Coordinates of C-alpha atoms and ligand atoms in Angstrom, one line a residue:
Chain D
X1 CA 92.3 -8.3 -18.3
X2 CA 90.8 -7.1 -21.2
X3 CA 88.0 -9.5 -20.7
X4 CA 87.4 -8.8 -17.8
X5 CA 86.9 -5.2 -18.3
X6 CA 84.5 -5.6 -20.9
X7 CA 82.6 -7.9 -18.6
X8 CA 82.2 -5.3 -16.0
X9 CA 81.1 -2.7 -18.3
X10 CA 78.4 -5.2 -19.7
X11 CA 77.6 -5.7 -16.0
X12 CA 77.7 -2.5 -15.4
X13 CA 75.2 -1.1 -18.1
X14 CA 72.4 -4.4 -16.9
X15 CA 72.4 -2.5 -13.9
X16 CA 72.1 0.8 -14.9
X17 CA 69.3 -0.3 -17.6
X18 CA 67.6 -1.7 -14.1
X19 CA 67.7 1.6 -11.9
X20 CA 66.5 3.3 -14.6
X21 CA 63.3 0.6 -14.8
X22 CA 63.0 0.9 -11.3
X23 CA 63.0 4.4 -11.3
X24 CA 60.3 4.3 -14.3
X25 CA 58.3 2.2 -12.1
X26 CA 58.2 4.1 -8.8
X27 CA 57.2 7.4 -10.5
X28 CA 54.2 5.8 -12.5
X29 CA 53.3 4.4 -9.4
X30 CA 54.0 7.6 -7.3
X31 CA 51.9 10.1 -10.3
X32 CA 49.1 7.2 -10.4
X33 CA 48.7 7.3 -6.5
X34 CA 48.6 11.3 -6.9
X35 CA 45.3 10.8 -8.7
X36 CA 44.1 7.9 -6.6
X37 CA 40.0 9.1 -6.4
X38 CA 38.5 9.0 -2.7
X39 CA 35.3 8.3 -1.7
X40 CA 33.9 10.6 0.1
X41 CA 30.7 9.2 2.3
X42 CA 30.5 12.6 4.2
X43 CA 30.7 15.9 3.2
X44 CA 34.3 17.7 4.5
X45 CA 35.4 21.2 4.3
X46 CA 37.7 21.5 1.0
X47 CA 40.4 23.7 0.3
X48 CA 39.3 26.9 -1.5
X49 CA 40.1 26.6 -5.8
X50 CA 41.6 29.4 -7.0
X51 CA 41.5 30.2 -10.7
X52 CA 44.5 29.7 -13.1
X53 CA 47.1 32.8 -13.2
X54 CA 48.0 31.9 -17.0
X55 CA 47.2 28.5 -19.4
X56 CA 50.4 26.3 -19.4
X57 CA 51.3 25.3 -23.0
X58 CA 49.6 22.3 -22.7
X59 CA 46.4 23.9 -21.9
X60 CA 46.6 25.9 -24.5
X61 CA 46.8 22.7 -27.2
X62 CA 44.1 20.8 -25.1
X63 CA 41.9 23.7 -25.3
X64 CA 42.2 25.4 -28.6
X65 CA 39.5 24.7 -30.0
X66 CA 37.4 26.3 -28.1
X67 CA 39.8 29.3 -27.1
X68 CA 39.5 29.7 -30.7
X69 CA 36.1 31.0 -29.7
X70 CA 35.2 34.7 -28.8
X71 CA 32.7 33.5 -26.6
X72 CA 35.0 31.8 -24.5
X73 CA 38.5 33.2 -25.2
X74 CA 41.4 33.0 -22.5
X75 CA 39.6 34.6 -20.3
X76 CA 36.6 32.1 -20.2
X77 CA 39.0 29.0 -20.0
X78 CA 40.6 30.9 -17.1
X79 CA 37.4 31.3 -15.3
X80 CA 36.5 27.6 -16.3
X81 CA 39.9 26.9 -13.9
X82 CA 38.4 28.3 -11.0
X83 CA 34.9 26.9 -11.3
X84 CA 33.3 24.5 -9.0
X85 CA 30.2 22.4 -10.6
X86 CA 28.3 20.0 -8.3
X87 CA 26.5 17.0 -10.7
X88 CA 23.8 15.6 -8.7
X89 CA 22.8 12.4 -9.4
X90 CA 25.6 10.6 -11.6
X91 CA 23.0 8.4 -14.0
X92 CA 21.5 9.4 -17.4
X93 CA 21.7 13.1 -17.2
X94 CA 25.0 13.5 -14.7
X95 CA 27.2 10.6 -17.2
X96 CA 27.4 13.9 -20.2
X97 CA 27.1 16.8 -18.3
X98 CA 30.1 15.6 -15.8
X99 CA 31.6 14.3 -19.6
X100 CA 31.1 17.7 -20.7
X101 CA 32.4 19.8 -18.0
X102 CA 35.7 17.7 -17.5
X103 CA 36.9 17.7 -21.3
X104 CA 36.0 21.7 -21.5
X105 CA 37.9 21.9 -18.3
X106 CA 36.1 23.0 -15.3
X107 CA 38.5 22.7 -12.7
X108 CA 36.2 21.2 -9.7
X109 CA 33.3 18.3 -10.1
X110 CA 31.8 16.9 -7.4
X111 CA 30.3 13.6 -8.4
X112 CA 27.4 12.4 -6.3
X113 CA 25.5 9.2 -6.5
X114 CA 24.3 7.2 -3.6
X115 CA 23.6 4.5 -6.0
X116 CA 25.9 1.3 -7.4
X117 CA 26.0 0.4 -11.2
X118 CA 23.5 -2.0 -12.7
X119 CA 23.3 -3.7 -15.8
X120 CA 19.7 -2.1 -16.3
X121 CA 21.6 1.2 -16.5
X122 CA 24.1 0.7 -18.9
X123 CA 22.0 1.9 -22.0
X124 CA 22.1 5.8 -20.9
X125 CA 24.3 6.0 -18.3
X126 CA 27.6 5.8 -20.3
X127 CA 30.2 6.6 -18.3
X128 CA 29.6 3.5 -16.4
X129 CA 31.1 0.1 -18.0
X130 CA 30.3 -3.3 -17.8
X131 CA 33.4 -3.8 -15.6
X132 CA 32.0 -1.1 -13.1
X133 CA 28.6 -3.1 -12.5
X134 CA 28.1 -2.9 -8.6
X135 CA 30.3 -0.1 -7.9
X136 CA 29.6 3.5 -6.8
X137 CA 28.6 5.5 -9.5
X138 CA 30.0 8.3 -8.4
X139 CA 33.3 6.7 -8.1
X140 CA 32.6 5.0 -11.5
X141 CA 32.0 8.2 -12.9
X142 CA 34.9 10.2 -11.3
X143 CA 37.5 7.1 -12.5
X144 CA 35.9 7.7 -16.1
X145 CA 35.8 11.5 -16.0
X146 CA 39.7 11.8 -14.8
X147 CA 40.9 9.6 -18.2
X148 CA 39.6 11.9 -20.0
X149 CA 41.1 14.8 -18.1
X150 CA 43.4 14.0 -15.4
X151 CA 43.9 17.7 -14.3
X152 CA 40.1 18.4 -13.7
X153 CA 39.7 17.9 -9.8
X154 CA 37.0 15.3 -9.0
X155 CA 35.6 14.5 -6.0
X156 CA 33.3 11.3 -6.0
X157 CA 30.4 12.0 -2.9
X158 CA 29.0 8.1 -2.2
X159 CA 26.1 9.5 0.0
X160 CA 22.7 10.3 0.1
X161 CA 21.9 14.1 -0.2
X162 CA 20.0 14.9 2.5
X163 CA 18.5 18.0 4.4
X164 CA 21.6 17.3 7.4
X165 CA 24.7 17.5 4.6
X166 CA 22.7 19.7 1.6
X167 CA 23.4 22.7 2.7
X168 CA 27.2 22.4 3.8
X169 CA 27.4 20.8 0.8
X170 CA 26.7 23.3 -2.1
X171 CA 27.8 25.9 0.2
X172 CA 31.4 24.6 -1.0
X173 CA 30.3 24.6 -5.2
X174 CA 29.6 27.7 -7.4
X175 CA 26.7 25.8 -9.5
X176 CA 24.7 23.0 -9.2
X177 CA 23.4 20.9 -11.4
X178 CA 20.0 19.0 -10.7
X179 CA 20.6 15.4 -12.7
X180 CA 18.3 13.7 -9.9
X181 CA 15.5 10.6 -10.4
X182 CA 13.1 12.1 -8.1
X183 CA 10.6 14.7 -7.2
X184 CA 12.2 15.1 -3.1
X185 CA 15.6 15.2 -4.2
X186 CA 14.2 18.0 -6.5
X187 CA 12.6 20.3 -4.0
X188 CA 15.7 19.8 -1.7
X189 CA 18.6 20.6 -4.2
X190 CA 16.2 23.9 -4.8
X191 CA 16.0 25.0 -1.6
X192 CA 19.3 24.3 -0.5
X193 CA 20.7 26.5 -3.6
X194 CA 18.6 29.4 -3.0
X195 CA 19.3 29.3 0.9
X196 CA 22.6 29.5 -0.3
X197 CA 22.6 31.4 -3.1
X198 CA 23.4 29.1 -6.0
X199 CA 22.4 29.4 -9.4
X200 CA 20.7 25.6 -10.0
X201 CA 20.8 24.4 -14.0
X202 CA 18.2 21.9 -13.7
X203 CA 17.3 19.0 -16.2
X204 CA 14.9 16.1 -16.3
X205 CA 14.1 13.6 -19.0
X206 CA 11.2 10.6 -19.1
X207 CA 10.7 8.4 -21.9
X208 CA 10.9 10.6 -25.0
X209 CA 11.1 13.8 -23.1
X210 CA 12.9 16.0 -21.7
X211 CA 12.9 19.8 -19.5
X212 CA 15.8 22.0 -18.6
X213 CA 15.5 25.2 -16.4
X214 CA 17.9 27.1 -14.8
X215 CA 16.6 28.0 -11.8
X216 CA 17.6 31.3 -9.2
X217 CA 19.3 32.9 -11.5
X218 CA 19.5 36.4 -12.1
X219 CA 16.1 37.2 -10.8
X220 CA 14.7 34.4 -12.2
X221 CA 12.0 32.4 -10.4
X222 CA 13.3 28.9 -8.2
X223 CA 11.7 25.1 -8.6
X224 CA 8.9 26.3 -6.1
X225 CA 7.7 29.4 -7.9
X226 CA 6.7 27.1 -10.7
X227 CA 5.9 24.0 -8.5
X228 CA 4.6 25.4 -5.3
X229 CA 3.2 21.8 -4.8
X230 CA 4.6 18.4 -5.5
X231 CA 2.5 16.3 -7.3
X232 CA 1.2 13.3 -5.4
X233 CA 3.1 10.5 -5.4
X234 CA 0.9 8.1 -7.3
X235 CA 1.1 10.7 -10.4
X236 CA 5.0 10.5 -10.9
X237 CA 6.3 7.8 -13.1
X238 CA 9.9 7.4 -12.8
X239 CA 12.2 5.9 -15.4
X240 CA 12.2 2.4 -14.0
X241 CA 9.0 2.2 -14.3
X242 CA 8.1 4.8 -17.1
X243 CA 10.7 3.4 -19.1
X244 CA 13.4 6.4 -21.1
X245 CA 15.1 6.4 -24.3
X246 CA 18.9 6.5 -23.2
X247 CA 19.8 9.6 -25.8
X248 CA 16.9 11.5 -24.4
X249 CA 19.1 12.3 -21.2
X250 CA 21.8 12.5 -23.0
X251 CA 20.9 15.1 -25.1
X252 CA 19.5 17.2 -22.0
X253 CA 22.1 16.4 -20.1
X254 CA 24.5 17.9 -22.9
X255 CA 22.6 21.1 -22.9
X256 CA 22.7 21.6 -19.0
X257 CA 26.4 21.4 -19.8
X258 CA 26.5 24.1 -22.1
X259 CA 24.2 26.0 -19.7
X260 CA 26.6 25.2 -17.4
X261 CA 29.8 26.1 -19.4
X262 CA 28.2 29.1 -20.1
X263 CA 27.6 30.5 -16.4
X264 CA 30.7 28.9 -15.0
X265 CA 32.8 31.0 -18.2
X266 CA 31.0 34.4 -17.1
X267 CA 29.0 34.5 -20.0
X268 CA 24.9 34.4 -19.1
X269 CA 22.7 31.8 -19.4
X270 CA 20.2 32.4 -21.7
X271 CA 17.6 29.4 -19.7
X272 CA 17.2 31.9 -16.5
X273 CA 13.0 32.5 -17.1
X274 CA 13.3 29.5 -19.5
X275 CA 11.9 26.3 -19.9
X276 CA 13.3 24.2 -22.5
X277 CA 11.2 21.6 -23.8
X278 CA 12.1 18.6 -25.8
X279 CA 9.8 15.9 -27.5
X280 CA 12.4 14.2 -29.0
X281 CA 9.2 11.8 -30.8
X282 CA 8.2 15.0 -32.8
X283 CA 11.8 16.1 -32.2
X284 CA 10.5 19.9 -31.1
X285 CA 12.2 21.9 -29.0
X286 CA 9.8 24.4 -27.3
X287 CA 11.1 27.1 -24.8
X288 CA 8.6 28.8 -22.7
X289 CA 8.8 32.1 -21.4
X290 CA 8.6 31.6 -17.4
X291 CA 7.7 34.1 -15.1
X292 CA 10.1 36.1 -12.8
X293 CA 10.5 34.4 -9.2
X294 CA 7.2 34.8 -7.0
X295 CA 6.9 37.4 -4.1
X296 CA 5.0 34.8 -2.4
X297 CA 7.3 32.0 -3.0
X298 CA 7.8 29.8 0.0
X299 CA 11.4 29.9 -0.5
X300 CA 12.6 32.4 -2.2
X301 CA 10.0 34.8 -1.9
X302 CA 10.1 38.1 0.4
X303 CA 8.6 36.5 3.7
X304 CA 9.7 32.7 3.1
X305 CA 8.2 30.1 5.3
X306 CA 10.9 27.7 4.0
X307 CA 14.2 29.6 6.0
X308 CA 15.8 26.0 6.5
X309 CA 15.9 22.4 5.2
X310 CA 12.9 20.5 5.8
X311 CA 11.6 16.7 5.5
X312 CA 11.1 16.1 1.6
X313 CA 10.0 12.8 1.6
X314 CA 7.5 14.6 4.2
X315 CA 6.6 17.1 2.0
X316 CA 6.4 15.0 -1.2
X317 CA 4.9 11.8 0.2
X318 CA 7.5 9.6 -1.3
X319 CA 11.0 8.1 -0.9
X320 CA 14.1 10.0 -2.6
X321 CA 14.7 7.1 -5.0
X322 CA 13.2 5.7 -8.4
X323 CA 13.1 2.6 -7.0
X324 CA 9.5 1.9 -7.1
X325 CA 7.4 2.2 -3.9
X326 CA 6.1 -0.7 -2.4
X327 CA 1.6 0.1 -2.3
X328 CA -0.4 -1.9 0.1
X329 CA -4.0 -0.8 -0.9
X330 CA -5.4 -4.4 -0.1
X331 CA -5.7 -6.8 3.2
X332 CA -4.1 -9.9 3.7
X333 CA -7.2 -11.8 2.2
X334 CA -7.5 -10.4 -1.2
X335 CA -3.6 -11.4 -1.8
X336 CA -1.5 -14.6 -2.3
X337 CA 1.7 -15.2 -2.5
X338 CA 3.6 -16.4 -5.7
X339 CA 4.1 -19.6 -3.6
X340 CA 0.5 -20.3 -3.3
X341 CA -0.5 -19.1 -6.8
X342 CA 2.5 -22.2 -8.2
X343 CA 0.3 -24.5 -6.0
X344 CA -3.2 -23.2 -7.5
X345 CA -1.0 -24.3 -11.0
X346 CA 0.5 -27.6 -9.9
X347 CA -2.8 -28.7 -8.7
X348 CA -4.7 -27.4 -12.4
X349 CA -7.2 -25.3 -10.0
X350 CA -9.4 -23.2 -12.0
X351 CA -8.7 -19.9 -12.4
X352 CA -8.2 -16.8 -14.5
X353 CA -4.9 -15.2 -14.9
X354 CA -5.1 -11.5 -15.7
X355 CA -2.0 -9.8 -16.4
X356 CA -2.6 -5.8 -16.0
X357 CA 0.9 -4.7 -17.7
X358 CA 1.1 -2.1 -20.7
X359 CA 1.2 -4.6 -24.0
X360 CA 5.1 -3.4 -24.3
X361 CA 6.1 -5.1 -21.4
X362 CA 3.6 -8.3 -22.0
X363 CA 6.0 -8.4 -24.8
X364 CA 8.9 -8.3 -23.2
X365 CA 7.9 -11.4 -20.8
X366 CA 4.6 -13.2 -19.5
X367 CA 3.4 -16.2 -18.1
X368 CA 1.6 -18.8 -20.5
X369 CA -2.4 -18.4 -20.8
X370 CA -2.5 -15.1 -18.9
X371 CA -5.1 -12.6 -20.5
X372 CA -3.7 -9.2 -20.6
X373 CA -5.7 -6.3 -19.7
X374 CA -4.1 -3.0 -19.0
X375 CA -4.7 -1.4 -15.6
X376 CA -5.3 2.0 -17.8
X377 CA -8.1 0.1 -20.1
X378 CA -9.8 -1.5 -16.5
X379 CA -9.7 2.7 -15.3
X380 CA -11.5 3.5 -18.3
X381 CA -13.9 0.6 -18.5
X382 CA -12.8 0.0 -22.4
X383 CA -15.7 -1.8 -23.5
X384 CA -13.9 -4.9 -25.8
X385 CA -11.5 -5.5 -23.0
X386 CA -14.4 -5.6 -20.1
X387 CA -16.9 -8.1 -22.5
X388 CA -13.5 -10.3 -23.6
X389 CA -13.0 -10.6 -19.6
X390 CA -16.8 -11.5 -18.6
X391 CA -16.5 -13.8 -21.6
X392 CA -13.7 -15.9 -19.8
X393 CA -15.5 -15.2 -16.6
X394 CA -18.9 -17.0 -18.4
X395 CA -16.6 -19.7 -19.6
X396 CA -14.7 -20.4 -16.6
X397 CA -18.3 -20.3 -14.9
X398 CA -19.4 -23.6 -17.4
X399 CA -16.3 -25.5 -16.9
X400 CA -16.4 -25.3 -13.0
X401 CA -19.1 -27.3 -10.6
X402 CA -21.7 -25.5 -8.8
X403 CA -22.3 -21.7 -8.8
X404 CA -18.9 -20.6 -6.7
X405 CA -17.2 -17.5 -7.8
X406 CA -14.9 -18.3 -10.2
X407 CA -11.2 -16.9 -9.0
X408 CA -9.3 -14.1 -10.7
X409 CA -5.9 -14.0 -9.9
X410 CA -4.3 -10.7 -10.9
X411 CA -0.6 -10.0 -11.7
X412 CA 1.8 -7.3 -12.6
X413 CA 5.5 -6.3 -12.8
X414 CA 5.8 -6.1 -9.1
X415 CA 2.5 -6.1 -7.4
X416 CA 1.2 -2.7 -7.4
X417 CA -0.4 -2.0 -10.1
X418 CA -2.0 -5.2 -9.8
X419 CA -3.2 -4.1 -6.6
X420 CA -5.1 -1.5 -8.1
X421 CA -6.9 -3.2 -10.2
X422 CA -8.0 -5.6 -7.3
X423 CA -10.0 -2.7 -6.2
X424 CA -11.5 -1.6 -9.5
X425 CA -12.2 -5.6 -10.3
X426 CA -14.3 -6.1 -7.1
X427 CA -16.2 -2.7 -7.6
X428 CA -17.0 -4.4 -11.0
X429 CA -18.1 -7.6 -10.0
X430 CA -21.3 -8.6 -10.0
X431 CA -22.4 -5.3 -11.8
X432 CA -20.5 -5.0 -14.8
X433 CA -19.1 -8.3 -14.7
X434 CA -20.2 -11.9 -12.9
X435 CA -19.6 -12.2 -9.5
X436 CA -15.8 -13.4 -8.8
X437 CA -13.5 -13.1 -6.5
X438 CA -10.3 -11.5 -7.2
X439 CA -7.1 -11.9 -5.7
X440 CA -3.5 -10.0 -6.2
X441 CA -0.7 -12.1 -6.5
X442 CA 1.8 -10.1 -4.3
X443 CA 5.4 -9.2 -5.2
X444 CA 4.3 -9.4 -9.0
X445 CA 6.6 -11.1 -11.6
X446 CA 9.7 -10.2 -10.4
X447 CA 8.6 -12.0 -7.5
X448 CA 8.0 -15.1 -9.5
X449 CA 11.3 -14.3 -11.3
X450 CA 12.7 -14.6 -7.6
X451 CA 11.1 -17.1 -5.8
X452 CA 9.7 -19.5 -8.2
X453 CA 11.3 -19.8 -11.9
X454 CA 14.8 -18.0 -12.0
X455 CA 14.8 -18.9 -15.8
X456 CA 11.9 -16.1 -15.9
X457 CA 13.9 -12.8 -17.6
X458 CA 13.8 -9.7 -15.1
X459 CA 13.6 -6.3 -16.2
Chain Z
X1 CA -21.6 44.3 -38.4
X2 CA -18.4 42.8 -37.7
X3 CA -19.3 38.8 -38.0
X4 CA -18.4 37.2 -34.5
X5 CA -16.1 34.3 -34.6
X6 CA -14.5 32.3 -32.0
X7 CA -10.8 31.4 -32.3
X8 CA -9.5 27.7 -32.2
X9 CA -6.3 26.9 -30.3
X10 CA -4.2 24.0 -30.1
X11 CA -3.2 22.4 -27.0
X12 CA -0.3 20.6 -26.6
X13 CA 0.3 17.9 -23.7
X14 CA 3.6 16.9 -22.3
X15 CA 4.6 14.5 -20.0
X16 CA 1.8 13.1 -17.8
X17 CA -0.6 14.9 -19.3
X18 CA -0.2 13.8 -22.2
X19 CA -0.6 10.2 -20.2
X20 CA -3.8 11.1 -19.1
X21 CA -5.1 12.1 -22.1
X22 CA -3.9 9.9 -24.6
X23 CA -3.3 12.9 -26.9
X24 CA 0.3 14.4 -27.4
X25 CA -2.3 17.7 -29.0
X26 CA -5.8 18.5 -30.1
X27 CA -8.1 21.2 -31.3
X28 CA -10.1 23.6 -29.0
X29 CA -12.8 25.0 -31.0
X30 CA -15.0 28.0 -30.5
X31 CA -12.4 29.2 -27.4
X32 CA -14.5 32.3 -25.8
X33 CA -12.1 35.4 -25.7
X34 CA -11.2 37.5 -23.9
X35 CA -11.3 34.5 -21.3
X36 CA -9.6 33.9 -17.9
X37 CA -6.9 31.5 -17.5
X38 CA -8.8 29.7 -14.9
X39 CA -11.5 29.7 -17.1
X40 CA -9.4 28.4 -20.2
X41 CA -8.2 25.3 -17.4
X42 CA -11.8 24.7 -16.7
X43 CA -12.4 24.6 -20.1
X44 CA -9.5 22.0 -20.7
X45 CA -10.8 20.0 -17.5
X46 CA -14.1 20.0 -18.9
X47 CA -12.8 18.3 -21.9
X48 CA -10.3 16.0 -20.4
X49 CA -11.7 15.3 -16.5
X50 CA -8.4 13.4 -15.9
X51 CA -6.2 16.2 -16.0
X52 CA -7.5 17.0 -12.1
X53 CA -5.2 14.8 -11.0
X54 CA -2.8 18.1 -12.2
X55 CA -4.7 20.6 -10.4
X56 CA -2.1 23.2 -8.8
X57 CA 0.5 20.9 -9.6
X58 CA 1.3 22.3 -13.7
X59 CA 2.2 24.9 -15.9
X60 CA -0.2 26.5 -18.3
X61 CA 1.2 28.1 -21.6
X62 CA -0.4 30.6 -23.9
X63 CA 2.1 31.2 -27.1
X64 CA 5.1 30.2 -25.2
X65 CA 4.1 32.3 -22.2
X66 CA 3.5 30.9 -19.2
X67 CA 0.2 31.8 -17.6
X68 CA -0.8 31.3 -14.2
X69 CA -4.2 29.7 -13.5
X70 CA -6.5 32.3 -12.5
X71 CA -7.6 35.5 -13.1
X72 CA -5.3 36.4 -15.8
X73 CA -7.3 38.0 -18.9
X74 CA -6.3 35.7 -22.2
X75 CA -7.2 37.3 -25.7
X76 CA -7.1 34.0 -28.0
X77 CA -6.4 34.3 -31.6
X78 CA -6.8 31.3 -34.2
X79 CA -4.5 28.9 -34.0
X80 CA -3.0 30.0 -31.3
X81 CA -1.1 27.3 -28.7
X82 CA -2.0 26.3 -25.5
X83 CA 0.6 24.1 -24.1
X84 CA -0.2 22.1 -20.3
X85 CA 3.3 20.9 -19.2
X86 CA 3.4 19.2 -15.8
X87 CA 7.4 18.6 -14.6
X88 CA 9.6 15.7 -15.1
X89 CA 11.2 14.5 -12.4
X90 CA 13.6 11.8 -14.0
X91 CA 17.0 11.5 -14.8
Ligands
ZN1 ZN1 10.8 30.6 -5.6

């Protein structure tokens, strides 16, 4: 009897130990599913945010440290709660601002991105892990964002902005933040904030540089007063092809967050008829004293001609990416294809190779017995680099039969700026150089990379 | 007689322009002031002809003002600093 007892009570207590697994279980999964981030590839009306009444007792340990401060106080970290920050572009300037803003406790970030995770963007963008190659940034960066602080609202926006969503878009956000890679992009995110009304904290980093504006703000001027026109299209280098130092955005992306922090607090913004410059080579920080907006600004001025969204990849004459435009300057005749250039190889045909890449990049990768002239130093008709080319062009001359032109075949990273130089080669030829006939081998190295020699590194 | 002497400034180039002129800053001597900050552009074009491709499209800097390119009356003092700072667009 005894025995038995015991046994039940033993029995008893397995099962109870199980419920109370179970139970563990279900409300892990039910709290983890509470936080399960959506994807938004539209823009939808959300519910209005409403600032905290009082900080819980947790709030007040997670943010002590800076309630500590006079600048920011209760009242700041209350007003933080209520704020709405919209991080465009989540890459090498949106990865520490959004960072930023969710650890000091902004209570809505909208993440958007209309780009997935590559390896090539792991060195700046660090909110994004190698696990997350291929996925939506701005889901990537929302999943990252919410370990850090789980009770900061984040809404991941997988789309393209564009002049159809801009506008209903920021409408919904107290502040913007520009963190885009292009120069449409830019013009659109300012027009659709001062249409609407929003102040715009605007960064921008290249290489060992970087700017930060905050722009129609407190009767300061908008991205168009200073930059009536975009510059042509051929003029902007972009950081795949410009190349960046991954602190660089980092560290301008850090101050748009305290530019940010600052605004979104109710304290000012000291940037409003500022711009911040960086040269983080001489490591300089310059601010220059702007202007106030323009009367005669097309947007924000006091007649606009801008009252609406336009085209901006009208208006700028390129795409809103940094994925680097495709040129075709030449005809069908002065190219060939990587295909037929592995044939010219394979079959020893004479020929000159001229690779037109910067030296860095030679450096990173080149095909054997290429001569490397930069595009820049063929511009500027540099003197060494034009005799060491007619030299090969004499030599090649001896070695071949007859008095046929002897073929340059011209190369590059992916075809474009080898392209160029087609057209500065055949304006050369026969005047400052030998007659020859040049050819642009189309596509570039990456092109070879693809099609002919996948051992060939791609960058 | 007051001896006449005409200032030197420094200009400073960012971004592309400092691309196009292969310089990051250099010395303008014998600056003629009072001059007008289209004049003081012209006067930079003159020296570097590549910075056309900026033309309309950049901001002009006179001791961490900025200066729009035209009729604007500049009184340059030695070593004063000229900055030419077209935007960034990448992120
Ligand atoms: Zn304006």
């Amino acid at each position: 009897m005894a025995q038995e007892v015991c046994s039940l009570k033993a029995q008893l207590e397995e099962k109870e130990k199980e419920i109370a697994h179970l139970k563990n279980k279900l409300a892990l999964l039910e709290k983890s599913n509470a936080s399960v981030l959506e994807v938004q590839d539209k823009v939808t009306p959300l519910n209005p945010l409403t600032a905290k009444p009082a900080l819980s007792n947790e709030d007040i340990m997670r943010y002590s440290r800076q309630l500590l401060l006079p600048e920011l106080g209760v009242k700041g970290q209350l007003n933080l709660s209520g704020a709405s920050v919209l991080i465009v572009g989540c890459g090498g300037l949106g990865c520490p601002l959004a960072q930023y803003l969710a650890a000091a406790g902004v209570g809505r970030l909208g993440l958007l991105d209309y780009d997935e995770v590559e390896l090539s963007n792991l060195h700046r963008q660090v909110l994004h892990g190698e696990e997350n190659q291929g996925q939506a940034k701005a889901l990537s960066a929302a999943r990252a964002v919410k370990r850090l602080n789980s009770t900061v609202e984040c809404i991941p926006y997988h789309l393209q902005l564009s002049p159809k969503n801009a506008l209903q878009l920021i409408q919904q956000y107290d502040i913007v933040a520009d963190c885009s890679d292009n120069v449409p992009t830019r013009y659109l995110v300012n027009d659709a904030c001062v249409l609407s009304g929003k102040p715009l904290v605007s960064a921008s980093a290249l290489r060992m540089e970087g700017q930060l504006t905050v722009y129609n703000y407190c009767g300061g001027p908008c991205y168009r007063c200073l930059y009536p026109l975009p510059p042509p299209p051929e003029t902007v280098t972009n950081c795949s092809d410009g190349g960046v130092l991954g602190v660089v955005p980092g560290i301008m992306g850090c101050f748009q967050a305290l530019e940010v922090l600052k605004i979104a607090s109710g304290q000012a913004s000291s940037c409003g008829q500022q711009l911040l410059m960086f040269d983080a080579q001489g490591f300089r920080f310059r601010p220059i004293r702007l202007r106030p907006k323009q009367a005669d600004c097309a947007v924000c001025g006091e007649s606009p001609s801008v009252t609406q969204l336009i085209d901006y990849e009208a208006f700028c004459g390129s795409a809103a990416t940094d994925k680097c435009r495709k040129l075709n300057l030449l005809s069908k005749d002065q190219r060939i294809t990587v295909q037929e250039y592995k044939s010219v190889v394979d079959n020893s045909g004479l020929h000159i190779l001229l690779d037109v890449r910067p030296l860095v990049e030679v450096d990173i990768c080149h095909l054997p017995f290429s001569l490397n002239i930069p595009l820049s130093s063929l511009e500027q008709r540099k003197s060494e680099d034009i005799q060491l080319l007619q030299q090969r062009i004499v030599q090649l001359k001896q070695q071949m039969a007859g008095d046929c032109q002897p073929p340059v075949y011209v190369i590059c990273k992916l075809g474009n700026d080898s392209q160029k130089a087609v057209q500065v080669l055949e304006k050369m030829s026969g005047s400052e150089l030998d007659n020859i006939t040049v050819k642009d081998i189309c596509g570039g190295l990456m092109a070879w990379a693809t099609k002919i020699d996948t051992r060939f590194p791609q960058y | 007689m007051e001896k006449l002497s005409l200032p030197q400034v420094t200009v400073l180039y960012f971004a592309r322009s400092a691309e196009l002129t292969g310089l990051r800053e250099e010395e303008l001597v014998a600056v003629p002031t009072p001059i007008s900050s289209g004049d003081l552009w012209a006067l930079l074009l003159r020296k570097q002809p590549r910075l056309v491709a900026l033309q309309s499209r950049v901001i002009l800097a006179v001791r961490r003002q900025y200066v729009a390119i035209g009729n604007q009356r500049l009184s340059l003092q030695d070593g004063d600093e000229v900055a030419v700072v077209p935007p960034l667009s990448g992120g």
